[in-house]
Coordinates of C-alpha atoms (C1' of nucleotides) in Angstrom, one line a residue:
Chain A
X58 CA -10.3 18.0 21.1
X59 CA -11.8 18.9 24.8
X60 CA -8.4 21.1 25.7
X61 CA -9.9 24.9 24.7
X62 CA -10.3 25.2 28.6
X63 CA -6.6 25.5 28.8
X64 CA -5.1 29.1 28.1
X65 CA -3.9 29.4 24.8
X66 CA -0.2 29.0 25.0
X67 CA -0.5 25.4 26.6
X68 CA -3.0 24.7 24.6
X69 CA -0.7 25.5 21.5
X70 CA 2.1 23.3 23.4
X71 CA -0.1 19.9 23.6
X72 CA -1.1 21.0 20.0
X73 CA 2.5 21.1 18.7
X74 CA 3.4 17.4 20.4
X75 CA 0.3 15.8 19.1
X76 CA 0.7 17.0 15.8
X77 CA 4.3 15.5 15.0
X78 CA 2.8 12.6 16.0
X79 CA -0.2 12.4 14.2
X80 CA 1.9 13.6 11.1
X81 CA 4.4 10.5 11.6
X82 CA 1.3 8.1 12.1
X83 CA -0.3 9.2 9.0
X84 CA 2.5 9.0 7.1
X85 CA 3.3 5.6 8.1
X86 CA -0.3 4.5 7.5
X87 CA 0.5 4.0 3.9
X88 CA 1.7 0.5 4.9
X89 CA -1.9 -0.4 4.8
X90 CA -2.4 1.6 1.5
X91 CA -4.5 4.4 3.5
X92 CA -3.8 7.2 2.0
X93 CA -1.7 10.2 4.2
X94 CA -4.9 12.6 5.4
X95 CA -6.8 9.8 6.2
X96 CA -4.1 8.3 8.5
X97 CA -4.4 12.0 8.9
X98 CA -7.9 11.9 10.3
X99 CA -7.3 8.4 12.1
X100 CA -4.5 9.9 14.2
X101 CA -6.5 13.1 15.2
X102 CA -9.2 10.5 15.8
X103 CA -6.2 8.7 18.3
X104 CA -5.8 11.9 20.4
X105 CA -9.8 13.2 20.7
X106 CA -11.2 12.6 24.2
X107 CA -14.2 11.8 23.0
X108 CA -16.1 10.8 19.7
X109 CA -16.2 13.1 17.1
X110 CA -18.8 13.7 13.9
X111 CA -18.1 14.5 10.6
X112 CA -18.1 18.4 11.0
X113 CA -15.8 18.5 13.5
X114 CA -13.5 16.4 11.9
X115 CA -13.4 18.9 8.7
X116 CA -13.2 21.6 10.9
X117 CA -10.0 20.3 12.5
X118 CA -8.4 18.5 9.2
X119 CA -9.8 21.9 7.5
X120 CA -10.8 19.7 4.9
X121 CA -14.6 19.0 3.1
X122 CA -16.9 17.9 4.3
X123 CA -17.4 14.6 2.2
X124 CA -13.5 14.1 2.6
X125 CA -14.4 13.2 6.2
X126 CA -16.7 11.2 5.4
X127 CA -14.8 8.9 2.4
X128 CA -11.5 8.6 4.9
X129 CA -13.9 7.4 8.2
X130 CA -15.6 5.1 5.6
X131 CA -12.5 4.0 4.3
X132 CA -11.2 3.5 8.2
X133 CA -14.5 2.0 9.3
X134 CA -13.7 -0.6 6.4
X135 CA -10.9 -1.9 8.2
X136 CA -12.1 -1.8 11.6
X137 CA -9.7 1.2 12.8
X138 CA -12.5 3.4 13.8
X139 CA -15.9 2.7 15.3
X140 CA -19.6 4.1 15.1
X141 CA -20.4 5.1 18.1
X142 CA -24.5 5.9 19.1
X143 CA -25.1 8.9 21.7
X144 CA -28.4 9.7 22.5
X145 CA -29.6 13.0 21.9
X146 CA -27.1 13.7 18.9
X147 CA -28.5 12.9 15.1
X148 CA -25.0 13.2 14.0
X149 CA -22.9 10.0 13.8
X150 CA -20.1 9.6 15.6
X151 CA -16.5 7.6 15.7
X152 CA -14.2 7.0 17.3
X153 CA -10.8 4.8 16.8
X154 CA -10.1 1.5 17.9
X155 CA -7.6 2.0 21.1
X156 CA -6.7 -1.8 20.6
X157 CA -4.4 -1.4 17.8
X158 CA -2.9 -5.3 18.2
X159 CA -6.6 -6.0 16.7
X160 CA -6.5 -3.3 14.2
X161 CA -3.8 -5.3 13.3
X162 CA -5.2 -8.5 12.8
X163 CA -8.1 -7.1 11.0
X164 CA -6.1 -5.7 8.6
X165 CA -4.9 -8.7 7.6
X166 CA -7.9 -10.3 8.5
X167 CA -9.5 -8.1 5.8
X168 CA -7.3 -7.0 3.3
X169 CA -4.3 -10.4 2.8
X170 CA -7.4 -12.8 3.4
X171 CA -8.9 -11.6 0.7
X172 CA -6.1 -11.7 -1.5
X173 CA -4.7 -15.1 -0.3
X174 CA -8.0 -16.4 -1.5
X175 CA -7.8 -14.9 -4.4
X176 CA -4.5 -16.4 -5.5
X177 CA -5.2 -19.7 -4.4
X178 CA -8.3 -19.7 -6.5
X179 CA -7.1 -18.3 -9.6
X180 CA -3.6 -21.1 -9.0
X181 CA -5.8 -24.0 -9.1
X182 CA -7.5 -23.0 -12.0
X183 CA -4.7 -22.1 -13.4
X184 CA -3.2 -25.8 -12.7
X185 CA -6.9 -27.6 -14.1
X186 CA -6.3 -26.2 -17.8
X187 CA -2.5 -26.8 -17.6
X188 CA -3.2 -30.3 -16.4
X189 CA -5.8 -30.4 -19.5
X190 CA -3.6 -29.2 -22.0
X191 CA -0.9 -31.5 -20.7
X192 CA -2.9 -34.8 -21.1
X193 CA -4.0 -33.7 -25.0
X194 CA -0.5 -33.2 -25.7
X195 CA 1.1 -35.9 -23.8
X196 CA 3.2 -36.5 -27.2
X197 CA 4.6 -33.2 -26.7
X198 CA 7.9 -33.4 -25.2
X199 CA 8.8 -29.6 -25.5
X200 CA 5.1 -28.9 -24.1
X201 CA 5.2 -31.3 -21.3
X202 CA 8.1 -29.8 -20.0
X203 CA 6.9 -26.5 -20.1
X204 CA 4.0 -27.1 -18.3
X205 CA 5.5 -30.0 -15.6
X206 CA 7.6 -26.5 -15.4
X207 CA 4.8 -24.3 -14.5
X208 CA 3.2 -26.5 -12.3
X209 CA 5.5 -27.1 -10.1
X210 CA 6.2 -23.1 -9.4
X211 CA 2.0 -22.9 -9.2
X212 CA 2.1 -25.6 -6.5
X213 CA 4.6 -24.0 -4.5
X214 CA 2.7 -20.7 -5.2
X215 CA -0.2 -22.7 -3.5
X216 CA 1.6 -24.1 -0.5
X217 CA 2.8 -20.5 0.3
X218 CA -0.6 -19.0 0.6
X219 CA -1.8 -22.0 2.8
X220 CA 0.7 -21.4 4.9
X221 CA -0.1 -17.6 4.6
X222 CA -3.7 -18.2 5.2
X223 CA -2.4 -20.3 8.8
X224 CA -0.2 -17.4 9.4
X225 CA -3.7 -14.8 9.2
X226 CA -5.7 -17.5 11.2
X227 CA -3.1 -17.8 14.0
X228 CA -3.6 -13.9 14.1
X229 CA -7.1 -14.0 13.9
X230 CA -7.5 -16.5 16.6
X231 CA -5.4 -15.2 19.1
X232 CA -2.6 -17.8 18.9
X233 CA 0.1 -15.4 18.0
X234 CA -0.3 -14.0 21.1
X235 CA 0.7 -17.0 23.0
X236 CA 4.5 -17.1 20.9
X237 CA 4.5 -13.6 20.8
X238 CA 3.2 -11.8 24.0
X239 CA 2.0 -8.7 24.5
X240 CA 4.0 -6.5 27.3
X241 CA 2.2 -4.4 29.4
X242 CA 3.3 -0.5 28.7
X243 CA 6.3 0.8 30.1
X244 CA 6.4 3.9 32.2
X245 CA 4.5 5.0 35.8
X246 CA 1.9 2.7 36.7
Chain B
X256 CA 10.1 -17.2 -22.3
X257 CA 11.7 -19.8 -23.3
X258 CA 8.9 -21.4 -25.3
X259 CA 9.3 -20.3 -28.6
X260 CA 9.8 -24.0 -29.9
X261 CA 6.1 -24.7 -29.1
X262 CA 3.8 -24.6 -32.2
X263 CA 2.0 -21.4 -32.4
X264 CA -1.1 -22.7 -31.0
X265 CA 0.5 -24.8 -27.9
X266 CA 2.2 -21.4 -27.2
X267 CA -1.0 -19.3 -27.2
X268 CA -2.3 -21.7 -24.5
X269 CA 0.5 -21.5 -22.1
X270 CA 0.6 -18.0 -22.3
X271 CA -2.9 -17.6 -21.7
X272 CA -3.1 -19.6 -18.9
X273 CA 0.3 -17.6 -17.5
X274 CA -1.5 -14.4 -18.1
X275 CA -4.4 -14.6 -15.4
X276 CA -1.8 -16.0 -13.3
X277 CA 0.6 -13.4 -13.7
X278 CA -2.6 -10.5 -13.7
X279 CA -3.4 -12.1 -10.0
X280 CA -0.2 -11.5 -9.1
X281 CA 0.3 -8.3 -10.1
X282 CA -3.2 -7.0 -8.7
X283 CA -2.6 -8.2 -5.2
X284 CA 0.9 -7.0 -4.9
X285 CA -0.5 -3.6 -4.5
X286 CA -0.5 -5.2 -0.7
X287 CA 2.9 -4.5 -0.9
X288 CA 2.4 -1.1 -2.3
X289 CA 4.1 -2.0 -5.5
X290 CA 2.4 -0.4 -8.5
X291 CA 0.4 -3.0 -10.6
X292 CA 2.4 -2.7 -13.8
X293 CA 5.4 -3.8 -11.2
X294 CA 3.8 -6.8 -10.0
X295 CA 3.1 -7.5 -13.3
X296 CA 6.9 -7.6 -14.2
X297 CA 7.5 -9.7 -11.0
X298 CA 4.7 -12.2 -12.2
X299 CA 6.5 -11.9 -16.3
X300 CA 9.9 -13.0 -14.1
X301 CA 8.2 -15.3 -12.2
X302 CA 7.7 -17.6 -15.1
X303 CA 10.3 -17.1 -17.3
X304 CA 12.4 -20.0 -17.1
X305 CA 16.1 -18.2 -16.9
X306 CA 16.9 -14.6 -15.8
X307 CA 16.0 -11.2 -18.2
X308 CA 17.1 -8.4 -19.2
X309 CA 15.7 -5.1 -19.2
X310 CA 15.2 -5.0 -22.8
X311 CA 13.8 -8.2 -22.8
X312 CA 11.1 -7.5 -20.0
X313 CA 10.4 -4.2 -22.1
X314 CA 9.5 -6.5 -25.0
X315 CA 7.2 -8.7 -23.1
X316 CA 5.8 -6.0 -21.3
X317 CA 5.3 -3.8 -24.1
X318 CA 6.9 -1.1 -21.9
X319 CA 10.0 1.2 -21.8
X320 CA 13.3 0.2 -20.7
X321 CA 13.1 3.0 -18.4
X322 CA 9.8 2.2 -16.9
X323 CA 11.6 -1.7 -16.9
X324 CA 14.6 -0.1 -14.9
X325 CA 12.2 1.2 -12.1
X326 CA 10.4 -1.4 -11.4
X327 CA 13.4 -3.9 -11.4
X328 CA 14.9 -1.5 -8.5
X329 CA 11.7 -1.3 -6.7
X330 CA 11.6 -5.6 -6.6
X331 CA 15.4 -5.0 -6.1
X332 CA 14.4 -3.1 -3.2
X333 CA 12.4 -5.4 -1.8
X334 CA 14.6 -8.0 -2.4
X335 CA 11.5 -9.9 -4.5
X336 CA 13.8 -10.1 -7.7
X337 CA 17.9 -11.0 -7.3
X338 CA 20.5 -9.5 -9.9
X339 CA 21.9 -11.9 -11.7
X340 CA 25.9 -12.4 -13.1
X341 CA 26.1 -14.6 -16.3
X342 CA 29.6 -14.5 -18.1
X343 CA 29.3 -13.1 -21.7
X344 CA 26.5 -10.9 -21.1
X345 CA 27.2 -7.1 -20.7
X346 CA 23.4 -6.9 -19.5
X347 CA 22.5 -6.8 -16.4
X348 CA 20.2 -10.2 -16.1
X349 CA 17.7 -10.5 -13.2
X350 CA 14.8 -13.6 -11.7
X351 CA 12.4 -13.5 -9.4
X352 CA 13.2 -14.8 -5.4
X353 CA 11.8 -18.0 -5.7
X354 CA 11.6 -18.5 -1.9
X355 CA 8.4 -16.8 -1.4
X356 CA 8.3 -17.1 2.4
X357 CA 11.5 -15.1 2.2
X358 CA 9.9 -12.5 0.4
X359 CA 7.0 -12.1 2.8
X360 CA 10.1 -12.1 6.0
X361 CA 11.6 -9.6 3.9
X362 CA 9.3 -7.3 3.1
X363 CA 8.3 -6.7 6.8
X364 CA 12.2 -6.3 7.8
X365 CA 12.4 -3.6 5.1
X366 CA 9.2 -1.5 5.3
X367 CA 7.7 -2.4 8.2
X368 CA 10.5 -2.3 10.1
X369 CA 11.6 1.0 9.1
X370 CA 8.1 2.3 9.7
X371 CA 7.6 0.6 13.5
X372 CA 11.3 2.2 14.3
X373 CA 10.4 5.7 13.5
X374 CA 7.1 5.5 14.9
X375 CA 8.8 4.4 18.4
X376 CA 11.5 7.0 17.7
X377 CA 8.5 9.5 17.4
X378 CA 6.3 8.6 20.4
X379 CA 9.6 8.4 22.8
X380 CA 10.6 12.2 21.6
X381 CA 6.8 13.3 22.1
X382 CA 6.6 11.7 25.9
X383 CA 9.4 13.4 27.1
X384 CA 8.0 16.4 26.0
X385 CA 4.7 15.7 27.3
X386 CA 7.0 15.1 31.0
X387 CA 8.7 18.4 30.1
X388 CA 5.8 20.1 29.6
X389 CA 3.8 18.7 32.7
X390 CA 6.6 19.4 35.0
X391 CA 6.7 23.0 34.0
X392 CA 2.9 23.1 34.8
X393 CA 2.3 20.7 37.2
X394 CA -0.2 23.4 39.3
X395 CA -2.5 23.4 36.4
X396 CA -5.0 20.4 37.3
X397 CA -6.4 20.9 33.3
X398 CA -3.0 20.6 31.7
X399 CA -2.1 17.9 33.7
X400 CA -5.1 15.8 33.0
X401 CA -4.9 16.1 29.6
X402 CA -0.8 15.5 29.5
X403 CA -1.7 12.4 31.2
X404 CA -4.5 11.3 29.0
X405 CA -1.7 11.9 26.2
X406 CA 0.9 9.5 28.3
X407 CA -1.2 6.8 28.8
X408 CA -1.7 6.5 25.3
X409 CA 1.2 7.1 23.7
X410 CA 3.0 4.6 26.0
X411 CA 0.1 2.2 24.9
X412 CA 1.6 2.8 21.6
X413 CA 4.7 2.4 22.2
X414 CA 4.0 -1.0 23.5
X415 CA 2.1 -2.3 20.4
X416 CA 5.2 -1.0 18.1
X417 CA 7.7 -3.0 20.8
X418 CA 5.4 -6.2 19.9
X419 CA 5.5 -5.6 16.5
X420 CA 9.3 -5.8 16.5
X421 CA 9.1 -9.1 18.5
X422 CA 6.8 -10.4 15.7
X423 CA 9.0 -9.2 12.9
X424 CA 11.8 -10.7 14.8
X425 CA 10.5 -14.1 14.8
X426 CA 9.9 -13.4 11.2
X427 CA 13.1 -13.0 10.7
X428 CA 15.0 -15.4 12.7
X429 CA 12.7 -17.9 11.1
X430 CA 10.9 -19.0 14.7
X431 CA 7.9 -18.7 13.5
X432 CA 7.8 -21.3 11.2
X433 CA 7.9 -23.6 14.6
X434 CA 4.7 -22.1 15.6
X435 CA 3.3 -22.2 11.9
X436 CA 5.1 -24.8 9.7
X437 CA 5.6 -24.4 6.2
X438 CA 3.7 -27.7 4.3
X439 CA 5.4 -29.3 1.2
X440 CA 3.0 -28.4 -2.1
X441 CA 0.0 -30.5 -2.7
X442 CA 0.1 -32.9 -6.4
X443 CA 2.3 -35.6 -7.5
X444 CA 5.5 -36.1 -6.2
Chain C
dA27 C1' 41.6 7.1 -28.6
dA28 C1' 37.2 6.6 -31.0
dC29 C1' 33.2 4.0 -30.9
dA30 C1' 29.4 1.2 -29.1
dT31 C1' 26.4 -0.6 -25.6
dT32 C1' 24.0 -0.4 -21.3
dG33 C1' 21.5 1.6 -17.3
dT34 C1' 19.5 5.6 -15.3
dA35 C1' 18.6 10.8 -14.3
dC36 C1' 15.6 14.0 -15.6
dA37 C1' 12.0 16.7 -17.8
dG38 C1' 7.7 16.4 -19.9
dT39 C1' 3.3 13.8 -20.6
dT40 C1' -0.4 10.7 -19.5
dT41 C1' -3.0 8.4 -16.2
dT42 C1' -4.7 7.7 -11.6
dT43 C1' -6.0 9.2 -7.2
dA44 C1' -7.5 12.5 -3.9
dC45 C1' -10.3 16.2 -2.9
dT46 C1' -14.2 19.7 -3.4
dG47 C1' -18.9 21.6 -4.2
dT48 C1' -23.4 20.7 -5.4
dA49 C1' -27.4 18.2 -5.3
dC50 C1' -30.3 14.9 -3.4
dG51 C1' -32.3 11.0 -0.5
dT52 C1' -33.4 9.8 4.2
dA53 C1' -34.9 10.6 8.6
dC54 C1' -36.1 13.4 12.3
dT55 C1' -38.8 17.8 14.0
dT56 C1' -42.6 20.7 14.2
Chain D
dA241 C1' -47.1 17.7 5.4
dA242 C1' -43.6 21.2 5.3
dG243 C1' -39.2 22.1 7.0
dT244 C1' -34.5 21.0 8.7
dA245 C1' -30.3 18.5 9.4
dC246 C1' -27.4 14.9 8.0
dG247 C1' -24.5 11.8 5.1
dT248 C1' -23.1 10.6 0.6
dA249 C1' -23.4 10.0 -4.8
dC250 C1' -21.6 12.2 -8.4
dA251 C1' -19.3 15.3 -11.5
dG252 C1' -15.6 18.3 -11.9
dT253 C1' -11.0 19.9 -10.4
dA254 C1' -6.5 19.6 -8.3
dA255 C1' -2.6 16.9 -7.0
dA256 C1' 0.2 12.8 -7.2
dA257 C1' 2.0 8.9 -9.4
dA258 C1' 3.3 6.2 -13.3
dC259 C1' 5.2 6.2 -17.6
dT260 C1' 8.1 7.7 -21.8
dG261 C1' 11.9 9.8 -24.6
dT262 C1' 16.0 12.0 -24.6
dA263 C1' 20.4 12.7 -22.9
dC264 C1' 24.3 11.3 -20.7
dA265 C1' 27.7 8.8 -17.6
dA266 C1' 30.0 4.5 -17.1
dT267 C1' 32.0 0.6 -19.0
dG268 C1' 33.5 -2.4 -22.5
dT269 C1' 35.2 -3.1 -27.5
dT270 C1' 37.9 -2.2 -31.5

DNA sequence: AACATTGTACAGTTTTTACTGTACGTACTT
DNA sequence: AAGTACGTACAGTAAAAACTGTACAATGTT
């Protein structure tokens, strides 16, 4: 973590504030159903001055070897963390995404794209057949409204994930920013 | 569900068309971080055409009351599900939120809220240490460097989380279906 | 007051998920 | 080509989460 120049009490100081916070990071990371020692490994990630390979990662996390590697694959999957390419090292190397308003938008990007389309899909499939079974039973009273019932909940079902998928686009483009600004950090300049 | 006046066969259709449906639902609410066998329940509510009781939702879902009493409180939690009063009935009856958008607003005042809060809370308490511990030190060029490093990024933080509550504000508050406008559902009228 | 019904706390079990160690394929080095 | 270093697939183990059955408190009924 490029502080083991400092003597060992300070060092044991810094060590002590990042922790809580990488403990609280990780522990909140389960909003994007990453599980606690990978948000874990992403927030030690946050606080190392440089990239770091998979050894050093265990070494820190004191954790295997190959859990290092399934929680920066699983990170690397949603954009938190990059690969990063130094010459002269075989090792590979990561290192987080600093911009966390785009980790943001990936995630959704990603993960409620994916399910949007999902839903959307299986919906109007779901409405073909019940518009099907509708028209050979148009005799059916009881049947008809039944299904008039369900369609009308699928098509609202529908509208909501359009709007949803507007929502992620408005994110993904940028827009979002523009209603909601970003503020420049407070503090010392 | 309401549809036990359909001939067998009629009824076998509907449910099978409800059961992808309701599967979808279930699978992608672990976006929410609501186990699947809960979003199933929510999907089961979903269609049923007036509230249920726990014993009937442990009949459909071939599950134990208990299991039925959990996951009603988790949806209860998340305000996805609303208890329901019906004179008569010592059971306690409950349906699905209809209004999905609400839902979605919801779910991010609840959990993400909760989670941006106690991050800020976190990152606030670590910077004035940080200053504490800098102060104390501030001959040591290393320490110094490093506390800075630190600052800078936890104040970047810090930042992000402030714009996060502006977005789940204008969740909330509803503005941001000015920028993004809910569209009626597609279909006949 | 005795009885019945309902929801849930809690302990125990089952199922799922996370983690580890070994073994191996790939790619670089000599 | 043989040797070495690296990342990951895979099988087994440990830990966590979901689920069930029983017991009981709260509330309503007779």
């Amino acid at each position: 973590m490029g502080l083991y120049h400092l003597d060992d009490e300070r060092q044991a100081a810094v060590h002590k504030i990042r922790k809580r916070v990488i403990e609280n990071i990780g522990r909140n990371m389960d909003l994007y159903g990453i599980p606690v020692s990978t948000g874990h490994l992403y927030g030690l990630l946050y606080f190392a001055d440089k990239p770091m390979n998979l050894d050093e990662m265990g070494q820190e996390m004191k954790m295997s070897k190959t859990s290092m590697s399934t929680g920066v694959r699983t990170l690397l999957d949603y954009k938190m963390v990059n690969k990063v390419w130094e010459k002269g090292s075989r090792k590979d190397l990561y290192e987080v995404e600093y911009d966390w308003y785009q980790s943001f938008v990936d995630f959704f990007d990603i993960k409620w794209r994916k399910s949007v389309e999902s839903n959307i899909h299986v919906l109007r499939k779901a409405l073909d057949e019940t518009e099907k079974l509708r028209k050979a039973h148009e005799d059916d009273e009881e049947l008809t409204a039944v299904l008039q019932e369900d369609q009308a909940k699928m098509r609202e079902a529908v509208a909501y994930y359009k709007w949803l998928e507007r929502l992620i686009d408005t994110l993904v483009d940028g827009e979002i920013f523009n209603y909601v600004p970003k503020e420049p950090p407070e503090g010392k300049i």
